[in-house]
XYZ file of N, CA and C in Angstrom:
810
model
N -8.233 31.886 122.924
C -7.542 30.737 122.334
C -8.082 29.417 122.899
N -8.358 29.397 124.215
C -8.877 28.163 124.839
C -10.206 27.754 124.212
N -11.041 28.751 123.937
C -12.331 28.459 123.321
C -12.135 27.865 121.928
N -11.166 28.418 121.189
C -10.869 27.904 119.848
C -10.389 26.459 119.923
N -9.501 26.174 120.867
C -8.940 24.829 120.999
C -9.986 23.807 121.416
N -11.058 24.279 122.058
C -12.103 23.351 122.506
C -13.080 22.990 121.392
N -12.999 23.677 120.261
C -13.906 23.407 119.143
C -13.486 22.150 118.394
N -14.402 21.618 117.598
C -14.094 20.468 116.752
C -13.233 20.894 115.578
N -12.599 19.952 114.897
C -11.687 20.285 113.790
C -12.349 21.005 112.625
N -13.600 20.681 112.336
C -14.283 21.355 111.223
C -14.515 22.831 111.562
N -14.960 23.082 112.798
C -15.165 24.473 113.230
C -13.844 25.224 113.277
N -12.779 24.554 113.732
C -11.457 25.190 113.761
C -10.997 25.540 112.354
N -11.187 24.615 111.424
C -10.795 24.866 110.034
C -11.593 26.026 109.454
N -12.878 26.080 109.783
C -13.741 27.152 109.276
C -13.274 28.513 109.794
N -13.007 28.599 111.101
C -12.560 29.868 111.685
C -11.195 30.268 111.129
N -10.294 29.285 111.011
C -8.952 29.576 110.495
C -9.005 30.095 109.066
N -9.868 29.506 108.239
C -9.965 29.958 106.849
C -10.770 31.253 106.714
N -11.630 31.541 107.689
C -12.256 32.863 107.726
C -11.179 33.926 107.950
N -10.200 33.573 108.788
C -9.067 34.483 109.015
C -8.284 34.703 107.730
N -7.978 33.617 107.006
C -7.195 33.773 105.777
C -7.966 34.581 104.731
N -9.283 34.378 104.681
C -10.114 35.190 103.786
C -10.102 36.654 104.230
N -10.136 36.880 105.534
C -10.123 38.242 106.060
C -8.860 38.996 105.683
N -7.718 38.297 105.660
C -6.469 38.957 105.275
C -6.479 39.269 103.778
N -7.113 38.411 102.981
C -7.298 38.718 101.552
C -8.089 40.016 101.408
N -9.151 40.137 102.210
C -9.966 41.357 102.176
C -9.154 42.566 102.632
N -8.264 42.360 103.606
C -7.403 43.451 104.083
C -6.511 43.958 102.944
N -5.938 43.020 102.192
C -5.110 43.411 101.052
C -5.920 44.148 100.002
N -7.136 43.682 99.764
C -8.002 44.331 98.773
C -8.417 45.731 99.225
N -8.466 45.960 100.535
C -8.936 47.249 101.065
C -7.965 48.392 100.805
N -6.766 48.086 100.316
C -5.809 49.155 99.996
C -6.357 50.109 98.941
N -7.361 49.656 98.176
C -7.939 50.540 97.148
C -8.627 51.754 97.770
N -8.981 51.677 99.050
C -9.616 52.820 99.709
C -8.581 53.883 100.096
N -7.288 53.498 100.036
C -6.216 54.406 100.437
C -5.479 54.979 99.241
N -5.246 54.150 98.238
C -4.461 54.564 97.076
C -4.970 53.905 95.803
N -4.648 54.483 94.686
C -5.058 53.937 93.398
C -3.993 52.995 92.836
N -2.767 53.091 93.353
C -1.680 52.300 92.784
C -0.656 51.954 93.854
N -0.108 50.737 93.789
C 0.967 50.294 94.673
C 2.249 50.237 93.858
N 3.346 50.721 94.447
C 4.640 50.678 93.776
C 4.929 49.274 93.257
N 5.351 49.168 91.975
C 5.542 47.858 91.356
C 6.600 47.031 92.074
N 7.676 47.666 92.515
C 8.717 46.925 93.230
C 8.165 46.342 94.525
N 7.355 47.125 95.240
C 6.746 46.642 96.476
C 5.809 45.479 96.184
N 5.008 45.611 95.119
C 4.075 44.549 94.766
C 4.814 43.272 94.398
N 5.901 43.398 93.655
C 6.702 42.230 93.286
C 7.281 41.553 94.528
N 7.757 42.369 95.469
C 8.324 41.821 96.703
C 7.250 41.115 97.533
N 6.044 41.676 97.558
C 4.944 41.043 98.290
C 4.601 39.691 97.684
N 4.592 39.613 96.348
C 4.311 38.342 95.684
C 5.446 37.346 95.913
N 6.692 37.834 95.885
C 7.833 36.971 96.160
C 7.783 36.439 97.586
N 7.440 37.306 98.529
C 7.279 36.902 99.926
C 6.220 35.808 100.044
N 5.096 36.010 99.355
C 4.013 35.024 99.373
C 4.498 33.683 98.836
N 5.306 33.721 97.773
C 5.846 32.486 97.205
C 6.712 31.751 98.222
N 7.551 32.499 98.940
C 8.408 31.886 99.950
C 7.613 31.236 101.069
N 6.563 31.919 101.505
C 5.697 31.353 102.552
C 5.076 30.041 102.082
N 4.585 30.027 100.851
C 3.914 28.829 100.337
C 4.877 27.664 100.147
N 6.113 27.965 99.714
C 7.104 26.893 99.552
C 7.416 26.261 100.906
N 7.654 27.112 101.912
C 7.968 26.605 103.251
C 6.794 25.830 103.832
N 5.583 26.367 103.669
C 4.392 25.690 104.195
C 4.195 24.336 103.527
N 4.501 24.270 102.246
C 4.326 23.014 101.516
C 5.179 21.902 102.106
N 6.393 22.249 102.538
C 7.250 21.219 103.117
C 6.999 21.033 104.605
N 7.194 22.113 105.395
C 7.153 21.980 106.845
C 5.769 21.593 107.364
N 4.708 22.130 106.761
C 3.355 21.906 107.295
C 2.599 20.777 106.612
N 3.043 20.376 105.403
C 2.250 19.419 104.634
C 3.030 18.175 104.224
N 4.094 18.356 103.458
C 4.807 17.208 102.903
C 5.514 16.382 103.984
N 6.278 17.028 104.845
C 7.014 16.298 105.892
C 6.060 15.567 106.847
N 5.001 16.228 107.368
C 4.054 15.494 108.208
C 3.355 14.362 107.456
N 3.068 14.582 106.160
C 2.419 13.545 105.362
C 3.284 12.307 105.241
N 4.583 12.504 105.028
C 5.506 11.370 104.937
C 5.589 10.634 106.265
N 5.637 11.397 107.364
C 5.706 10.784 108.696
C 4.429 9.993 108.995
N 3.287 10.541 108.612
C 2.019 9.840 108.823
C 1.949 8.555 108.010
N 2.422 8.623 106.774
C 2.407 7.440 105.910
C 3.196 6.307 106.562
N 4.329 6.633 107.141
C 5.147 5.622 107.816
C 4.428 5.073 109.037
N 3.779 5.959 109.795
C 3.043 5.557 111.000
C 1.875 4.634 110.660
N 1.261 4.845 109.502
C 0.107 4.040 109.091
C 0.509 2.781 108.326
N 1.802 2.542 108.203
C 2.273 1.336 107.531
C 2.288 1.422 106.022
N 2.197 2.629 105.479
C 2.268 2.817 104.031
C 3.731 2.934 103.596
N 3.964 2.946 102.289
C 5.309 3.163 101.755
C 5.483 4.678 101.627
N 6.256 5.295 102.518
C 6.290 6.765 102.579
C 6.614 7.463 101.262
N 7.649 6.984 100.543
C 8.032 7.682 99.315
C 6.964 7.544 98.237
N 6.259 6.405 98.240
C 5.218 6.195 97.237
C 4.001 7.064 97.547
N 3.613 7.108 98.812
C 2.486 7.956 99.222
C 2.773 9.417 98.887
N 3.994 9.878 99.223
C 4.367 11.266 98.955
C 4.347 11.570 97.465
N 4.851 10.645 96.673
C 4.902 10.846 95.222
C 3.504 10.927 94.617
N 2.647 9.973 94.992
C 1.284 9.951 94.455
C 0.525 11.211 94.864
N 0.602 11.555 96.151
C -0.119 12.726 96.639
C 0.401 14.015 96.039
N 1.725 14.197 96.061
C 2.338 15.439 95.584
C 2.072 15.656 94.097
N 2.326 14.628 93.284
C 2.094 14.762 91.850
C 0.602 14.876 91.540
N -0.216 14.202 92.336
C -1.665 14.307 92.148
C -2.139 15.738 92.330
N -1.591 16.440 93.340
C -1.952 17.835 93.572
C -1.551 18.723 92.418
N -0.354 18.492 91.881
C 0.113 19.284 90.757
C -0.707 19.041 89.497
N -1.019 17.765 89.236
C -1.811 17.420 88.048
C -3.225 17.983 88.151
N -3.798 17.918 89.348
C -5.133 18.482 89.563
C -5.152 19.977 89.253
N -4.140 20.708 89.765
C -4.095 22.144 89.515
C -3.857 22.450 88.042
N -3.098 21.607 87.367
C -2.879 21.802 85.923
C -4.186 21.655 85.156
N -4.996 20.675 85.538
C -6.273 20.478 84.870
C -7.210 21.652 85.118
N -7.233 22.125 86.372
C -8.069 23.289 86.688
C -7.584 24.499 85.900
N -6.264 24.687 85.870
C -5.663 25.806 85.143
C -5.967 25.727 83.648
N -6.019 24.506 83.155
C -6.248 24.295 81.711
C -7.667 24.642 81.310
N -8.638 24.345 82.162
C -10.032 24.487 81.754
C -10.768 25.677 82.374
N -10.375 26.127 83.573
C -11.085 27.240 84.202
C -10.647 28.564 83.588
N -11.563 29.346 83.032
C -11.175 30.644 82.462
C -10.627 31.559 83.561
N -9.456 32.171 83.335
C -8.869 33.078 84.313
C -7.834 33.962 83.639
N -7.510 35.063 84.320
C -6.546 36.026 83.785
C -5.584 36.415 84.888
N -4.296 36.198 84.669
C -3.299 36.548 85.670
C -3.164 38.064 85.759
N -3.016 38.610 86.974
C -2.857 40.061 87.140
C -1.681 40.588 86.324
N -1.867 41.783 85.750
C -0.799 42.406 84.976
C -0.865 42.118 83.493
N -1.746 41.199 83.092
C -1.858 40.844 81.675
C -3.138 41.433 81.088
N -3.143 41.627 79.766
C -4.364 42.129 79.131
C -5.333 40.974 78.873
N -6.571 41.329 78.588
C -7.637 40.322 78.462
C -7.375 39.300 77.367
N -6.574 39.678 76.366
C -6.274 38.755 75.280
C -5.414 37.578 75.705
N -4.831 37.646 76.908
C -3.959 36.581 77.404
C -4.647 35.733 78.476
N -5.969 35.771 78.498
C -6.727 34.929 79.427
C -6.476 33.460 79.109
N -6.429 32.628 80.158
C -6.186 31.194 79.991
C -7.463 30.412 80.249
N -7.419 29.117 79.961
C -8.595 28.273 80.129
C -9.466 28.293 78.885
N -10.657 27.744 79.016
C -11.556 27.716 77.867
C -11.975 29.141 77.504
N -12.227 29.373 76.229
C -12.609 30.705 75.753
C -13.956 31.108 76.333
N -14.047 32.374 76.732
C -15.285 32.859 77.341
C -15.411 34.361 77.102
N -16.622 34.864 77.257
C -16.861 36.294 77.121
C -16.957 36.977 78.482
N -16.545 36.273 79.539
C -16.624 36.841 80.883
C -15.801 38.119 80.979
N -16.203 39.004 81.890
C -15.522 40.275 82.074
C -14.125 40.065 82.671
N -13.265 41.055 82.441
C -11.893 41.016 82.961
C -11.879 40.856 84.480
N -12.789 41.565 85.166
C -12.827 41.497 86.634
C -13.098 40.071 87.107
N -14.015 39.380 86.450
C -14.335 37.998 86.816
C -13.139 37.082 86.589
N -12.444 37.292 85.483
C -11.290 36.458 85.157
C -10.153 36.670 86.150
N -9.968 37.917 86.614
C -8.935 38.208 87.609
C -9.250 37.523 88.936
N -10.514 37.591 89.343
C -10.929 36.940 90.591
C -10.703 35.432 90.501
N -11.026 34.848 89.365
C -10.862 33.404 89.201
C -9.391 32.993 89.244
N -8.492 33.857 88.768
C -7.066 33.539 88.803
C -6.572 33.407 90.234
N -6.979 34.338 91.108
C -6.547 34.275 92.509
C -7.313 33.179 93.248
N -8.564 32.949 92.848
C -9.330 31.853 93.446
C -8.618 30.524 93.225
N -7.967 30.404 92.088
C -7.183 29.213 91.769
C -6.129 28.960 92.840
N -5.495 30.054 93.342
C -4.515 29.935 94.426
C -5.178 29.444 95.700
N -6.345 29.990 95.953
C -6.951 29.824 97.267
C -7.596 28.462 97.485
N -7.894 27.733 96.420
C -8.444 26.384 96.583
C -7.466 25.479 97.337
N -6.212 25.325 96.877
C -5.286 24.472 97.626
C -4.916 25.029 98.994
N -4.925 26.354 99.144
C -4.591 26.943 100.434
C -5.666 26.618 101.478
N -6.933 26.805 101.112
C -8.019 26.464 102.030
C -8.040 24.979 102.327
N -7.837 24.164 101.301
C -7.790 22.708 101.470
C -6.679 22.312 102.432
N -5.509 22.939 102.293
C -4.370 22.619 103.146
C -4.682 22.895 104.610
N -5.311 24.029 104.890
C -5.655 24.371 106.273
C -6.672 23.369 106.835
N -7.695 23.054 106.044
C -8.703 22.095 106.497
C -8.119 20.729 106.772
N -7.254 20.252 105.890
C -6.614 18.946 106.068
C -5.729 18.957 107.316
N -5.030 20.069 107.547
C -4.143 20.161 108.712
C -4.921 20.045 110.013
N -6.063 20.715 110.116
C -6.866 20.621 111.343
C -7.535 19.252 111.457
N -7.938 18.683 110.325
C -8.499 17.338 110.353
C -7.479 16.311 110.795
N -6.219 16.514 110.406
C -5.154 15.592 110.777
C -4.914 15.595 112.282
N -5.054 16.753 112.901
C -4.878 16.844 114.360
C -5.902 15.966 115.062
N -7.138 15.997 114.580
C -8.208 15.202 115.193
C -7.976 13.711 115.030
N -7.203 13.320 114.017
C -6.927 11.903 113.784
C -5.975 11.332 114.832
N -5.318 12.216 115.583
C -4.471 11.765 116.681
C -3.107 11.234 116.275
N -2.679 11.522 115.054
C -1.358 11.061 114.632
C -0.287 11.999 115.183
N 0.853 11.453 115.653
C 1.852 12.260 116.351
C 2.449 13.390 115.524
N 2.510 13.258 114.225
C 3.129 14.304 113.392
C 2.197 15.482 113.141
N 0.930 15.383 113.540
C -0.030 16.473 113.345
C -0.283 17.173 114.674
N 0.033 18.456 114.750
C -0.151 19.216 115.986
C -1.040 20.425 115.725
N -1.748 20.847 116.765
C -2.616 22.014 116.628
C -1.779 23.266 116.368
N -0.575 23.318 116.953
C 0.311 24.454 116.710
C 0.728 24.534 115.257
N 1.007 23.368 114.663
C 1.389 23.342 113.251
C 0.255 23.790 112.353
N -0.975 23.366 112.690
C -2.138 23.774 111.891
C -2.375 25.279 112.003
N -2.219 25.813 113.209
C -2.395 27.255 113.407
C -1.307 28.029 112.665
N -0.068 27.521 112.724
C 1.040 28.172 112.020
C 0.767 28.216 110.518
N 0.226 27.122 109.986
C -0.095 27.078 108.558
C -1.145 28.123 108.210
N -2.184 28.230 109.046
C -3.236 29.221 108.791
C -2.685 30.643 108.858
N -1.814 30.914 109.824
C -1.216 32.250 109.940
C -0.360 32.559 108.718
N 0.467 31.585 108.313
C 1.340 31.790 107.152
C 0.558 32.040 105.880
N -0.479 31.241 105.658
C -1.293 31.420 104.454
C -2.048 32.746 104.516
N -2.489 33.116 105.727
C -3.146 34.413 105.877
C -2.232 35.562 105.499
N -0.982 35.506 105.975
C -0.013 36.566 105.679
C 0.196 36.719 104.175
N 0.354 35.585 103.485
C 0.640 35.687 102.056
C -0.608 35.977 101.222
N -1.791 35.925 101.837
C -3.018 36.257 101.111
C -3.179 37.760 100.891
N -2.505 38.557 101.714
C -2.660 40.010 101.609
C -2.310 40.533 100.210
N -1.138 40.205 99.675
C -0.835 40.700 98.317
C -1.742 40.135 97.242
N -2.338 38.972 97.479
C -3.230 38.402 96.473
C -4.505 39.230 96.341
N -5.029 39.696 97.492
C -6.196 40.572 97.440
C -5.874 41.879 96.734
N -4.681 42.401 97.016
C -4.237 43.642 96.371
C -4.053 43.445 94.880
N -3.552 42.277 94.486
C -3.269 42.000 93.074
C -4.528 41.978 92.223
N -5.692 41.747 92.844
C -6.949 41.786 92.103
C -7.563 43.182 92.142
N -7.660 43.761 93.340
C -8.386 45.028 93.488
C -7.678 46.217 92.859
N -6.340 46.258 92.950
C -5.615 47.437 92.483
C -5.693 47.642 90.962
N -5.492 46.590 90.148
C -5.630 46.796 88.693
C -7.028 47.274 88.301
N -8.040 46.763 88.979
C -9.410 47.175 88.666
C -9.635 48.637 89.016
N -9.055 49.057 90.128
C -9.172 50.460 90.532
C -8.472 51.379 89.535
N -7.282 50.952 89.063
C -6.539 51.752 88.090
C -7.305 51.897 86.777
N -8.118 50.882 86.466
C -8.884 50.910 85.219
C -10.174 51.729 85.328
N -10.409 52.323 86.507
C -11.547 53.210 86.658
C -12.729 52.647 87.425
N -12.634 51.395 87.876
C -13.724 50.832 88.662
C -13.776 51.533 90.022
N -14.946 51.638 90.599
C -15.091 52.320 91.883
C -14.324 51.584 92.988
N -14.011 52.296 94.054
C -13.283 51.699 95.178
C -14.046 50.513 95.758
N -15.359 50.701 95.919
C -16.166 49.651 96.542
C -16.205 48.385 95.690
N -16.417 48.556 94.388
C -16.465 47.384 93.498
C -15.102 46.712 93.390
N -14.028 47.509 93.343
C -12.682 46.944 93.285
C -12.396 46.121 94.534
N -12.797 46.650 95.682
C -12.620 45.918 96.942
C -13.449 44.640 96.940
N -14.684 44.744 96.469
C -15.570 43.577 96.453
C -14.957 42.435 95.646
N -14.460 42.744 94.458
C -13.865 41.701 93.620
C -12.580 41.156 94.255
N -11.804 42.030 94.875
C -10.559 41.586 95.496
C -10.785 40.605 96.640
N -11.736 40.931 97.514
C -11.990 40.035 98.647
C -12.733 38.767 98.223
N -13.477 38.858 97.123
C -14.251 37.691 96.664
C -13.350 36.522 96.304
N -12.114 36.816 95.902
C -11.199 35.741 95.519
C -10.856 34.834 96.693
N -11.035 35.328 97.926
C -10.707 34.516 99.102
C -11.883 33.774 99.687
N -13.081 33.992 99.157
C -14.277 33.356 99.723
C -14.267 31.841 99.591
N -13.495 31.320 98.643
C -13.448 29.877 98.435
C -12.690 29.173 99.565
N -11.853 29.894 100.296
C -11.016 29.247 101.308
C -11.821 28.607 102.444
N -12.805 29.297 103.044
C -13.596 28.623 104.086
C -14.317 27.373 103.568
N -14.790 27.435 102.328
C -15.461 26.270 101.737
C -14.482 25.108 101.588
N -13.310 25.399 100.996
C -12.293 24.364 100.797
C -11.772 23.837 102.131
N -11.656 24.734 103.120
C -11.172 24.323 104.439
C -12.103 23.333 105.124
N -13.383 23.633 105.095
C -14.376 22.740 105.715
C -14.417 21.398 104.987
N -14.407 21.445 103.662
C -14.439 20.196 102.883
C -13.188 19.354 103.150
N -12.031 20.006 103.247
C -10.789 19.288 103.524
C -10.820 18.602 104.870
N -11.312 19.303 105.899
C -11.393 18.725 107.239
C -12.382 17.559 107.275
N -13.545 17.728 106.669
C -14.549 16.661 106.645
C -14.029 15.430 105.912
N -13.315 15.657 104.829
C -12.814 14.562 104.013
C -11.858 13.670 104.793
N -10.867 14.286 105.448
C -9.858 13.477 106.146
C -10.400 12.884 107.441
N -11.414 13.510 108.042
C -11.997 12.959 109.260
C -12.707 11.638 108.980
N -13.272 11.539 107.789
C -14.022 10.335 107.436
C -13.169 9.280 106.734
N -11.990 9.668 106.291
C -11.112 8.733 105.585
C -9.694 8.886 106.135
N -9.445 8.344 107.314
C -8.165 8.516 108.007
C -6.994 8.007 107.176
N -7.207 6.936 106.416
C -6.122 6.342 105.648
C -5.600 7.224 104.524
N -6.415 8.201 104.096
C -5.972 9.059 102.995
C -5.286 10.327 103.491
N -5.178 10.484 104.814
C -4.579 11.692 105.370
C -3.204 12.008 104.781
N -2.281 11.055 104.754
C -0.965 11.362 104.186
C -1.049 11.800 102.722
N -1.924 11.129 101.963
C -2.103 11.512 100.563
C -2.657 12.935 100.454
N -3.619 13.262 101.332
C -4.256 14.577 101.283
C -3.258 15.686 101.603
N -2.400 15.471 102.598
C -1.393 16.474 102.943
C -0.403 16.680 101.791
N 0.057 15.579 101.207
C 1.001 15.674 100.087
C 0.331 16.264 98.849
N -0.948 15.964 98.659
C -1.731 16.529 97.551
C -1.786 18.051 97.675
N -2.093 18.538 98.887
C -2.155 19.986 99.107
C -0.796 20.630 98.862
N 0.286 19.940 99.269
C 1.634 20.461 99.043
C 1.923 20.585 97.550
N 1.583 19.560 96.793
C 1.812 19.590 95.351
C 1.022 20.689 94.670
N -0.225 20.875 95.101
C -1.068 21.915 94.510
C -0.490 23.300 94.790
N 0.019 23.509 96.011
C 0.584 24.810 96.366
C 1.879 25.091 95.605
N 2.718 24.083 95.458
C 3.965 24.271 94.709
C 3.663 24.589 93.247
N 2.634 23.970 92.684
C 2.241 24.280 91.305
C 1.904 25.762 91.174
N 1.136 26.283 92.117
C 0.738 27.689 92.076
C 1.956 28.598 92.169
N 2.886 28.247 93.062
C 4.096 29.065 93.243
C 4.907 29.136 91.954
N 5.166 27.976 91.359
C 6.046 27.917 90.185
C 5.347 28.423 88.926
N 4.057 28.141 88.818
C 3.325 28.503 87.605
C 2.943 29.977 87.573
N 2.723 30.565 88.758
C 2.225 31.941 88.748
C 2.985 32.904 89.641
N 3.114 32.625 90.923
C 3.651 33.629 91.843
C 5.074 34.064 91.493
N 5.965 33.108 91.270
C 7.349 33.476 90.958
C 7.456 34.199 89.610
N 6.837 33.686 88.521
C 6.894 34.442 87.258
C 6.319 35.853 87.377
N 5.195 35.997 88.101
C 4.582 37.318 88.251
C 5.481 38.259 89.036
N 6.096 37.753 90.093
C 6.923 38.602 90.947
C 8.208 39.030 90.247
N 8.652 38.280 89.232
C 9.909 38.578 88.555
C 9.714 39.052 87.115
N 8.498 39.575 86.839
C 8.223 40.055 85.485
C 9.096 41.264 85.140
N 9.345 42.105 86.155
C 10.256 43.241 85.969
C 11.672 42.745 86.238
N 12.470 42.605 85.194
C 13.803 42.007 85.317
C 14.676 42.723 86.350
N 14.548 44.051 86.447
C 15.404 44.829 87.341
C 15.106 44.552 88.821
N 13.967 43.927 89.126
C 13.606 43.654 90.517
C 13.948 42.231 90.970
N 14.553 41.440 90.098
C 14.729 40.016 90.395
C 15.497 39.772 91.689
N 16.607 40.500 91.905
C 17.431 40.249 93.090
C 16.677 40.533 94.384
N 16.008 41.673 94.454
C 15.307 42.022 95.688
C 14.087 41.127 95.898
N 13.444 40.725 94.799
C 12.302 39.808 94.912
C 12.763 38.437 95.414
N 13.935 37.993 94.956
C 14.490 36.722 95.422
C 14.737 36.767 96.924
N 15.269 37.891 97.414
C 15.479 38.048 98.856
C 14.137 38.036 99.600
N 13.120 38.685 99.017
C 11.791 38.692 99.633
C 11.226 37.281 99.716
N 11.487 36.468 98.681
C 11.043 35.075 98.685
C 11.723 34.299 99.808
N 13.020 34.536 99.994
C 13.750 33.858 101.065
C 13.262 34.304 102.443
N 12.916 35.580 102.564
C 12.376 36.078 103.839
C 11.034 35.411 104.131
N 10.180 35.303 103.101
C 8.891 34.631 103.281
C 9.071 33.197 103.719
N 10.019 32.490 103.099
C 10.312 31.101 103.476
C 10.751 31.039 104.932
N 11.634 31.964 105.328
C 12.160 31.971 106.695
C 11.064 32.243 107.715
N 10.188 33.202 107.418
C 9.094 33.523 108.332
C 8.191 32.316 108.555
N 7.831 31.637 107.462
C 6.966 30.469 107.589
C 7.673 29.329 108.306
N 8.961 29.151 108.053
C 9.736 28.116 108.714
C 9.774 28.362 110.222
N 9.997 29.632 110.609
C 10.021 29.970 112.038
C 8.666 29.696 112.673
N 7.595 30.113 111.996
C 6.245 29.879 112.519
C 5.994 28.386 112.744
N 6.341 27.597 111.739
C 6.048 26.163 111.812
C 6.886 25.457 112.864
N 8.182 25.777 112.911
C 9.060 25.124 113.873
C 8.740 25.569 115.292
N 8.450 26.877 115.464
C 8.174 27.403 116.803
C 6.823 26.938 117.350
N 5.792 26.942 116.473
C 4.452 26.571 116.930
C 4.175 25.083 116.764
N 4.843 24.448 115.783
C 4.542 23.036 115.492
C 5.238 22.079 116.400
């Protein structure tokens, strides 16, 4: 840990997002053990992931962003509004134009511009959509620590990386398992599942570099990442986790547990 703490923020962000990508790969590796995961369990895992992301959006991103805005002499509510809505609008535009297919749906329900890409590619792109704001959030959090603002702590950045890593596990499974059920080999199913997390180290490094060079945009960047993550939760994770009506109650509890776990991590480490 001491060696990690002695590294620069960009290197810290890179290592932290390598961890989050690794947990995505761990989730994808379930294809080597089984061909199918119980639907109720999968729904609960997605609900848990949603809870983690909601908590991380506030405790690790939005609240520190508002505090930083005040410290820098900005109008806190205006900075939060611009950043948060900007993140949501950005994700809507990406969702509108990037071809992708949500897990559990047939190829005819692919979103984005029309394309002849394979189902496996579209599934990977759907989860990659999640991972862009997640990697960005981790990178911005570590970059914020280097800026020396009191609301940004190394413990909070580490807590965010751990929380996002935990919720990445079901995302890797959500890509690899459907492909395995459709007859794709274990190795190829795993490859596509883990590939969805490869964008996180890239986004993490870019996020850290961006805020290090533009200190004044830090509050906006944190709120932007929060807005992007909330968009993903509401647009995809919650609807997917509650597609089976009979599982709604237990999935809701799983979402609350995910929120609680992330809240404990952030408050205890931050």
